[in-house]
Coordinates of C-alpha atoms in Angstrom, one line a residue:
Chain A
M1 CA 94.4 103.5 93.3
R2 CA 94.4 103.0 97.1
K3 CA 90.6 102.9 97.0
W4 CA 90.5 100.5 94.1
R5 CA 92.9 98.2 96.0
S6 CA 90.7 98.4 99.1
G7 CA 87.7 97.4 97.0
F8 CA 89.7 94.6 95.3
I9 CA 90.9 93.2 98.6
N10 CA 87.4 93.3 99.9
E11 CA 86.1 91.4 96.9
L12 CA 88.8 88.7 97.4
W13 CA 87.9 88.4 101.1
L14 CA 84.2 88.1 100.2
L15 CA 85.2 85.4 97.7
L16 CA 86.9 83.5 100.4
Y17 CA 84.1 83.9 102.9
R18 CA 81.7 82.2 100.4
K19 CA 81.5 78.5 101.2
K20 CA 80.6 77.5 97.7
M21 CA 83.8 79.1 96.4
I22 CA 85.9 77.1 98.8
A23 CA 83.9 74.0 97.7
F24 CA 84.7 74.8 94.1
F25 CA 88.5 75.1 94.8
T26 CA 88.5 72.0 96.9
F27 CA 86.7 69.9 94.3
S28 CA 89.0 71.4 91.6
I29 CA 92.0 69.9 93.6
I30 CA 90.3 66.6 94.4
L31 CA 89.0 65.8 90.9
P32 CA 92.4 65.4 89.1
I33 CA 93.7 63.4 92.1
L34 CA 90.7 61.0 91.9
L35 CA 91.1 60.7 88.2
A36 CA 94.8 60.0 88.4
V37 CA 94.4 57.4 91.2
S38 CA 91.5 55.8 89.2
L39 CA 93.6 55.7 86.0
H40 CA 96.6 54.3 87.8
A41 CA 94.5 51.6 89.5
L42 CA 92.7 50.7 86.3
Q43 CA 95.8 50.6 84.1
P44 CA 96.0 46.8 84.0
I45 CA 92.4 46.7 82.6
L46 CA 92.5 49.9 80.5
G47 CA 95.9 49.2 79.0
L48 CA 97.1 52.4 77.2
V49 CA 94.8 54.8 79.1
T50 CA 97.0 56.1 81.9
V51 CA 98.4 59.2 83.5
S52 CA 100.9 60.4 80.9
Q53 CA 102.9 63.6 80.3
S54 CA 99.8 65.1 78.7
F55 CA 97.7 64.7 81.8
P56 CA 97.8 68.4 82.7
I57 CA 96.7 69.4 79.2
Q58 CA 94.0 66.7 79.2
M59 CA 92.6 67.9 82.5
L60 CA 92.9 71.5 81.2
G61 CA 90.7 70.6 78.3
I62 CA 88.0 69.2 80.6
Y63 CA 88.2 72.2 83.0
T64 CA 88.1 74.9 80.3
A65 CA 85.1 73.2 78.6
V66 CA 82.9 72.7 81.6
W67 CA 84.3 73.3 85.1
I68 CA 85.8 76.8 84.7
P69 CA 82.8 78.2 82.7
L70 CA 80.6 76.9 85.6
F71 CA 82.9 78.6 88.1
I72 CA 82.7 81.8 86.1
L73 CA 78.9 81.7 86.0
T74 CA 78.6 81.0 89.7
M75 CA 81.1 83.7 90.7
T76 CA 79.6 86.3 88.2
A77 CA 76.1 85.6 89.6
D78 CA 77.5 86.2 93.1
L79 CA 79.3 89.4 92.2
F80 CA 76.5 91.1 90.2
P81 CA 72.9 89.8 90.1
S82 CA 73.0 88.3 93.6
E83 CA 74.2 91.6 95.0
V84 CA 71.4 93.5 93.2
A85 CA 68.8 91.0 94.6
A86 CA 70.2 91.1 98.2
R87 CA 70.6 94.9 97.9
T88 CA 74.3 94.7 99.0
L89 CA 75.6 96.5 95.9
K90 CA 74.8 99.7 97.7
L91 CA 77.4 98.8 100.4
A92 CA 80.1 99.2 97.8
F93 CA 78.5 102.2 96.2
L94 CA 78.3 104.1 99.5
R95 CA 82.0 104.0 100.0
P96 CA 84.5 106.6 98.8
N97 CA 85.1 104.6 95.6
T98 CA 83.9 105.3 92.1
R99 CA 81.7 102.9 90.2
F100 CA 84.5 102.3 87.8
H101 CA 86.7 101.2 90.7
V102 CA 83.9 99.0 92.1
F103 CA 83.4 97.3 88.7
C104 CA 87.1 96.9 88.1
A105 CA 87.5 95.4 91.6
K106 CA 84.8 92.8 90.9
V107 CA 86.2 91.9 87.5
A108 CA 89.7 91.6 88.8
A109 CA 88.5 89.4 91.7
L110 CA 86.8 87.2 89.0
A111 CA 90.1 87.0 87.0
V112 CA 92.0 86.1 90.2
G113 CA 89.5 83.4 90.9
I114 CA 90.0 81.9 87.4
G115 CA 93.8 82.2 87.7
T116 CA 93.8 80.5 91.1
L117 CA 91.7 77.7 89.7
L118 CA 94.1 77.2 86.8
V119 CA 97.2 77.4 89.1
L120 CA 95.7 74.8 91.4
L121 CA 94.8 72.5 88.5
G122 CA 98.3 72.9 87.0
V123 CA 100.1 72.2 90.3
V124 CA 97.9 69.2 91.2
T125 CA 98.2 67.6 87.8
L126 CA 102.0 68.1 87.7
I127 CA 102.2 66.5 91.2
C128 CA 100.0 63.6 89.9
N129 CA 102.4 63.2 87.0
I130 CA 105.4 63.0 89.4
F131 CA 103.6 60.3 91.4
A132 CA 102.7 58.4 88.3
G133 CA 106.3 58.6 87.1
A134 CA 105.4 60.6 84.0
T135 CA 107.6 63.6 84.7
L136 CA 107.8 66.4 82.1
S137 CA 111.0 67.6 80.4
F138 CA 111.7 71.4 80.4
T139 CA 110.3 71.9 76.9
E140 CA 107.1 70.0 77.8
G141 CA 106.8 71.9 81.0
L142 CA 107.1 75.2 79.1
G143 CA 104.4 74.0 76.7
V144 CA 102.1 73.2 79.6
L145 CA 102.8 76.7 81.1
K146 CA 102.0 78.3 77.7
A147 CA 98.8 76.3 77.4
Y148 CA 97.7 77.4 80.9
V149 CA 98.4 81.1 80.2
A150 CA 96.5 80.8 76.9
A151 CA 93.6 79.1 78.8
F152 CA 93.6 82.0 81.3
V153 CA 93.2 84.5 78.5
A154 CA 90.4 82.5 76.9
M155 CA 88.6 82.1 80.2
V156 CA 88.9 85.8 81.0
A157 CA 87.4 86.7 77.6
L158 CA 84.5 84.3 78.3
S159 CA 84.0 85.8 81.7
A160 CA 83.8 89.3 80.1
V161 CA 80.9 88.1 78.1
F162 CA 79.1 86.7 81.2
V163 CA 79.8 89.8 83.2
F164 CA 78.1 91.8 80.4
V165 CA 75.1 89.5 80.3
S166 CA 74.8 89.6 84.1
Q167 CA 74.2 93.3 84.0
F168 CA 70.7 92.7 82.6
F169 CA 69.6 90.5 85.6
K170 CA 68.4 91.3 89.1
S171 CA 68.4 87.7 90.3
A172 CA 71.2 85.1 90.3
S173 CA 68.9 82.2 89.3
G174 CA 67.6 84.0 86.2
F175 CA 71.1 84.9 85.2
M176 CA 72.4 81.3 85.8
V177 CA 69.7 79.7 83.7
T178 CA 70.0 82.2 80.8
A179 CA 73.8 82.1 80.9
I180 CA 73.9 78.3 80.8
V181 CA 71.5 78.2 77.8
L182 CA 73.5 81.0 76.1
Y183 CA 76.8 79.1 76.7
V184 CA 75.3 75.8 75.3
A185 CA 73.9 77.8 72.3
L186 CA 77.3 79.4 71.6
K187 CA 79.0 76.0 71.8
I188 CA 76.5 74.5 69.3
S189 CA 76.3 77.5 67.0
P190 CA 79.6 76.8 65.1
F191 CA 78.1 73.5 63.9
L192 CA 75.2 75.5 62.3
L193 CA 77.1 78.6 61.3
S194 CA 80.8 78.1 60.7
A195 CA 81.5 81.9 61.1
M196 CA 80.5 81.6 64.8
S197 CA 83.6 79.5 65.5
T198 CA 85.7 82.6 64.8
F199 CA 83.5 85.3 66.3
S200 CA 82.2 83.6 69.5
P201 CA 84.5 83.8 72.6
A202 CA 82.9 80.5 73.7
S203 CA 84.6 78.8 70.8
Y204 CA 88.0 79.5 72.3
T205 CA 87.7 77.3 75.4
D206 CA 90.2 74.9 73.8
W207 CA 92.3 77.8 72.5
H208 CA 95.3 76.5 74.5
M209 CA 95.6 73.6 72.1
L210 CA 96.7 76.0 69.4
W211 CA 99.6 77.1 71.5
I212 CA 101.0 73.6 72.0
S213 CA 100.5 72.6 68.5
H214 CA 103.5 72.8 66.2
N215 CA 101.5 73.2 63.0
V216 CA 99.8 76.5 63.7
A217 CA 101.1 79.7 62.1
V218 CA 102.2 82.6 64.2
G219 CA 99.9 84.8 62.3
K220 CA 96.9 82.7 63.4
L221 CA 98.0 82.9 67.0
W222 CA 98.4 86.6 66.7
S223 CA 95.0 87.3 65.1
T224 CA 93.2 85.0 67.6
S225 CA 95.0 86.7 70.5
L226 CA 94.0 90.1 69.3
Y227 CA 90.4 88.9 68.8
L228 CA 90.2 87.6 72.4
L229 CA 91.8 90.8 73.8
S230 CA 89.4 93.0 71.8
S231 CA 86.5 90.9 72.9
C232 CA 87.6 91.4 76.5
V233 CA 87.8 95.1 76.0
L234 CA 84.4 95.3 74.2
F235 CA 82.4 93.3 76.8
F236 CA 84.2 94.9 79.7
T237 CA 83.2 98.3 78.4
L238 CA 79.6 97.4 77.6
G239 CA 79.3 95.8 81.0
Y240 CA 80.7 98.8 82.8
Y241 CA 78.4 101.1 80.7
I242 CA 75.3 99.3 82.1
F243 CA 76.8 98.9 85.6
D244 CA 77.5 102.6 85.9
R245 CA 73.8 103.4 85.2
K246 CA 72.5 101.0 87.8
E247 CA 70.1 102.5 90.3
V248 CA 70.1 100.7 93.6
Chain B
M1 CA 67.2 135.5 112.5
L2 CA 64.5 133.3 111.3
V3 CA 62.2 134.9 108.8
K4 CA 58.5 133.9 109.0
Q5 CA 56.4 134.4 105.9
Q6 CA 52.6 134.0 105.9
I7 CA 51.5 132.5 102.6
G8 CA 47.9 131.3 102.7
C9 CA 47.6 129.0 105.6
I10 CA 51.2 127.9 105.3
Q11 CA 53.5 129.5 107.7
H12 CA 56.9 129.4 106.0
L13 CA 59.9 129.1 108.2
S14 CA 62.9 130.1 106.0
A15 CA 66.1 128.2 106.0
A16 CA 69.1 129.3 108.1
T17 CA 70.8 132.4 106.7
P18 CA 74.6 132.3 106.3
Y19 CA 74.9 134.8 109.1
E20 CA 73.1 133.5 112.2
G21 CA 73.5 134.2 115.9
G22 CA 76.5 136.4 115.3
I23 CA 78.5 133.6 113.7
I24 CA 79.4 133.6 110.0
Q25 CA 78.6 130.1 108.8
M26 CA 81.1 128.4 106.6
N27 CA 80.3 126.9 103.2
P28 CA 77.5 124.4 103.4
I29 CA 78.4 120.8 103.8
L30 CA 75.6 119.7 101.6
E31 CA 73.8 121.9 99.1
T32 CA 71.3 120.8 96.6
H33 CA 69.9 123.0 93.9
Q34 CA 66.6 122.3 92.3
L35 CA 67.1 118.6 92.6
T36 CA 64.6 116.6 90.5
K37 CA 64.2 112.9 90.0
V38 CA 60.9 111.5 88.6
Y39 CA 60.4 107.8 88.3
R40 CA 58.3 106.1 85.6
N41 CA 55.3 106.0 87.9
N42 CA 55.5 109.8 88.1
R43 CA 56.7 109.7 91.7
G44 CA 60.0 111.0 93.0
I45 CA 61.1 114.5 94.0
R46 CA 60.9 117.9 92.3
D47 CA 63.0 121.0 92.7
I48 CA 64.4 120.4 96.1
S49 CA 66.9 123.0 97.2
L50 CA 68.5 122.5 100.6
Q51 CA 71.6 123.6 102.5
L52 CA 73.1 121.8 105.5
H53 CA 75.9 123.5 107.5
A54 CA 78.5 122.0 109.8
G55 CA 76.9 121.0 113.1
D56 CA 73.3 120.8 111.8
V57 CA 71.1 118.0 112.9
Y58 CA 68.5 118.1 110.1
G59 CA 65.4 116.0 110.3
L60 CA 63.6 115.0 107.1
L61 CA 59.9 114.4 107.7
G62 CA 57.2 113.3 105.3
P63 CA 54.5 110.6 104.7
N64 CA 55.4 107.2 103.2
G65 CA 56.4 107.6 99.6
A66 CA 56.9 111.3 99.9
G67 CA 60.4 111.1 98.4
K68 CA 62.6 111.2 101.5
T69 CA 64.6 108.1 100.6
T70 CA 64.8 109.2 96.9
F71 CA 66.4 112.4 98.1
L72 CA 68.9 110.6 100.4
K73 CA 69.8 108.2 97.5
L74 CA 70.4 111.1 95.2
I75 CA 72.8 112.9 97.6
T76 CA 74.8 109.7 98.1
G77 CA 75.0 108.9 94.4
L78 CA 72.9 105.7 94.5
I79 CA 70.6 107.1 91.9
R80 CA 71.1 109.9 89.4
A81 CA 69.1 113.1 89.2
D82 CA 67.1 114.1 86.2
Q83 CA 68.2 117.6 86.8
G84 CA 69.7 119.8 89.6
K85 CA 73.0 120.0 91.3
I86 CA 74.5 118.4 94.4
T87 CA 77.4 119.9 96.2
L88 CA 79.1 117.9 98.9
F89 CA 81.9 119.4 100.9
N90 CA 82.3 122.2 98.3
G91 CA 82.7 119.7 95.4
D92 CA 80.3 118.4 92.8
L93 CA 79.0 115.0 93.9
I94 CA 79.4 113.4 90.5
D95 CA 82.9 114.9 89.7
Q96 CA 84.4 114.5 93.1
F97 CA 82.5 111.6 94.5
E98 CA 85.5 109.9 96.2
E99 CA 86.6 113.1 98.0
G100 CA 83.1 114.0 99.1
M101 CA 82.1 110.5 100.3
Q102 CA 85.4 110.2 102.3
H103 CA 83.8 112.2 105.1
V104 CA 80.3 110.8 104.8
G105 CA 78.8 107.9 106.8
C106 CA 75.5 106.4 105.5
M107 CA 72.7 104.2 106.4
I108 CA 70.2 104.2 103.5
E109 CA 67.0 102.3 103.3
S110 CA 67.0 98.9 105.0
A111 CA 70.1 97.5 106.7
D112 CA 71.2 94.9 104.1
F113 CA 74.4 93.0 104.5
Y114 CA 76.4 90.0 103.2
D115 CA 74.8 87.6 105.6
F116 CA 77.6 85.0 105.3
I117 CA 80.1 87.1 107.2
T118 CA 80.3 88.3 110.8
A119 CA 79.8 91.9 112.1
W120 CA 83.6 92.1 112.7
Q121 CA 84.4 91.0 109.2
Y122 CA 82.0 93.4 107.7
L123 CA 83.5 96.4 109.7
E124 CA 86.9 95.3 108.5
L125 CA 85.7 95.5 104.9
V126 CA 84.3 99.0 105.5
G127 CA 87.4 100.1 107.4
R128 CA 89.7 99.4 104.4
F129 CA 88.3 102.4 102.6
Y130 CA 89.4 104.9 105.3
P131 CA 92.7 105.7 106.9
N132 CA 93.5 104.8 110.5
I133 CA 90.8 102.3 111.1
T134 CA 92.3 99.9 113.6
D135 CA 90.9 96.9 115.4
Q136 CA 90.6 99.1 118.4
R137 CA 88.4 101.5 116.5
I138 CA 86.2 98.6 115.3
T139 CA 85.9 97.4 118.9
E140 CA 85.0 100.9 120.0
V141 CA 82.1 101.3 117.6
L142 CA 80.8 97.8 118.3
E143 CA 80.8 98.7 122.0
V144 CA 79.0 101.9 121.4
V145 CA 76.2 100.2 119.6
G146 CA 76.2 97.3 122.0
M147 CA 77.2 94.6 119.5
I148 CA 80.6 93.6 120.9
Q149 CA 79.2 90.3 122.3
V150 CA 77.9 89.1 119.0
R151 CA 80.8 90.4 116.8
K152 CA 81.7 86.9 115.7
D153 CA 78.2 85.7 114.9
K154 CA 77.1 85.4 111.3
I155 CA 74.9 88.4 110.2
K156 CA 72.3 85.9 108.9
N157 CA 71.5 85.1 112.6
Y158 CA 70.9 88.8 113.5
S159 CA 67.5 90.4 114.2
T160 CA 66.4 93.5 112.3
G161 CA 67.4 95.7 115.3
M162 CA 70.9 94.1 115.4
K163 CA 71.4 94.7 111.7
Q164 CA 70.3 98.3 112.2
K165 CA 72.8 98.7 115.0
L166 CA 75.5 97.3 112.8
A167 CA 74.6 99.7 110.0
L168 CA 74.9 102.5 112.5
A169 CA 78.3 101.2 113.6
A170 CA 79.5 101.1 110.0
A171 CA 78.2 104.6 109.4
I172 CA 80.2 106.1 112.3
L173 CA 83.2 103.9 111.9
P174 CA 85.3 106.3 109.9
N175 CA 84.6 109.3 112.2
P176 CA 82.6 111.0 109.5
K177 CA 81.9 114.7 109.4
F178 CA 78.5 114.1 107.9
V179 CA 76.2 111.2 108.7
I180 CA 73.1 110.4 106.6
L181 CA 70.5 108.1 108.3
D182 CA 67.4 106.8 106.8
E183 CA 64.8 105.5 109.3
P184 CA 67.6 104.6 111.8
T185 CA 65.4 103.5 114.6
N186 CA 63.4 101.0 112.5
G187 CA 63.4 97.7 114.4
L188 CA 65.4 99.1 117.4
D189 CA 64.3 98.2 120.9
I190 CA 63.8 100.9 123.6
E191 CA 67.4 100.4 124.8
G192 CA 68.7 100.7 121.2
T193 CA 66.6 103.8 120.6
V194 CA 68.0 105.5 123.7
M195 CA 71.5 104.5 122.6
F196 CA 70.9 106.0 119.2
R197 CA 69.6 109.3 120.6
R198 CA 72.6 109.6 123.0
L199 CA 75.0 108.8 120.2
I200 CA 73.7 111.5 117.9
K201 CA 73.7 114.0 120.7
Q202 CA 77.2 113.1 121.7
L203 CA 78.6 113.2 118.2
S204 CA 76.8 116.4 117.3
E205 CA 77.8 118.3 120.5
E206 CA 81.3 117.0 121.1
H207 CA 82.5 116.4 117.6
G208 CA 80.3 118.8 115.6
T209 CA 79.2 116.0 113.3
T210 CA 76.4 117.0 110.9
F211 CA 73.4 114.7 110.6
L212 CA 70.7 114.3 108.1
I213 CA 68.0 112.0 109.5
S214 CA 64.9 110.8 107.8
S215 CA 62.4 109.3 110.2
H216 CA 58.8 108.9 111.1
M217 CA 59.7 109.1 114.8
I218 CA 58.7 112.7 115.2
H219 CA 59.3 112.9 118.9
E220 CA 62.9 111.6 118.4
L221 CA 63.5 114.3 115.7
E222 CA 62.0 116.9 118.0
Q223 CA 64.6 116.0 120.7
L224 CA 67.5 115.6 118.3
C225 CA 67.2 118.1 115.5
N226 CA 67.9 121.8 115.3
R227 CA 66.3 122.0 111.8
V228 CA 63.6 120.1 110.1
G229 CA 62.2 119.9 106.5
I230 CA 58.9 118.4 105.4
I231 CA 58.7 116.6 102.1
V232 CA 55.3 115.9 100.7
D233 CA 54.6 114.6 97.2
G234 CA 58.2 115.0 96.3
Q235 CA 58.4 118.6 97.2
L236 CA 60.1 120.3 100.2
I237 CA 57.1 122.3 101.5
Q238 CA 58.5 123.5 104.8
E239 CA 61.8 124.0 106.4
G240 CA 62.9 125.7 109.6
H241 CA 64.4 125.7 113.0
V242 CA 62.9 123.4 115.7
S243 CA 63.6 126.0 118.5
D244 CA 61.5 128.6 116.7
L245 CA 58.7 126.2 116.3
L246 CA 58.7 125.2 119.9
A247 CA 58.9 128.8 121.0
S248 CA 55.7 129.4 119.0
G249 CA 54.0 126.9 121.4
Q250 CA 53.6 124.2 118.8
S251 CA 55.1 120.7 119.0
L252 CA 56.8 119.3 115.9
E253 CA 53.9 116.8 115.6
Q254 CA 51.2 119.5 115.6
F255 CA 53.2 121.5 113.1
Y256 CA 53.7 118.5 110.8
I257 CA 50.0 117.5 110.9
H258 CA 49.0 121.1 110.3
E259 CA 51.2 121.3 107.3
L260 CA 49.8 118.1 105.9
D261 CA 46.3 119.3 106.5
C262 CA 47.0 122.6 104.7
R263 CA 48.5 120.7 101.8
K264 CA 45.5 118.4 101.6
G265 CA 43.1 121.4 101.9
G266 CA 45.0 123.3 99.2
K267 CA 44.8 120.3 96.9
E268 CA 41.1 119.8 97.4
S269 CA 40.3 123.5 96.9
A270 CA 42.4 123.5 93.8

């Protein structure tokens, strides 16, 4: 466990040393502020469109559809194909650490990155709400918290898919292009084949909406939760299977 | 005692026996048994059996593409063998990888790094895997390899030689019992090469560190190693003690060229 922790801490430090990750986090903070300021300034013109109690959820919808998947793609590319291309993967393999630990450390760092992004977004949007005078009640706050936790699970499930896909690539650019095409295809596919909306992890980017809705049965939440968790386990296992056989 | 066998034109110098010079040698630090790895292009290594004991400084010689790096990658778990067994510090490499690698410092193939961090940051990352690696120890190894002045520069600004020195620093950082070096003097200037030679001599003589060095710098190996092995076409064709070789009046270079010629001659006549 000590070795896994060392690898995990190293991955987190490497994440912080990468300038693009800092840029991602900075932009993630600035974007809601800019949007809140713009909406506040334009309220006399736009009328009803303003920073309301639902602002954290509205921003979450935008982030889970585009921004966080893009973050996942970039980070996954850095953690896996980029390291193969730069031949830095061997730096981790040559330490007294098993490949399972190396893989787990990378995936855990990715999950921490997603979590950090969501926490930053949540905190910033709540602060924006306070400044806009649209404070949340305790129940509303609890709903927001529930939605963010649900979004985290959905994003981790999506990242497991991308981690699996990344194992087939030896360059970051090749992976990025393929993954973007794949993500768009997965997003479009439910319109062509309705079953895809149930079985594609990419269809769950707005899963958090189910958790704040009052009309969704508990059974539906339970079954979708199980599906996302099993999807995580499946793609994590498949990804590790290929990672373990990598020759560097 | 070294046993010499005359087989054709090849003079076989057998590997060290467990009982040598009146000292009973302990279990080998590294032992490979019929190690085989063949790539799709039919290159690789075949049936390499080798033993390294504590304090050995073993030089691995061979032409380009002979399989030296493949062998080093196999014994460090970077690639998997098709067949054969690797025992590192009395444990199977696959089953007890963490325990075995705890005492190993490596520098395999080219010196590749995360180029967006500094030498100090990199050594901090490495140090986390080992106990008792303090800032003082990091300073110490950076001073040894002559990198203390540039410790806060980004690695992307380093020359090949500087990267090589950093790789060497990372390899010796945890005070390993066994150090594996693949072409360690590549890109090093004269000063760096002398530093490297002194370092290996010091670690070997004062701390009993075992070394496995793959290099084309045959004169360096002659000065540093007590044992050498020659790999040609993926096979370990010769192995023996440098002192015995020198006592026979041959230099390591002459011996090496002779072995290659014999190998070529044998192939042609076949």
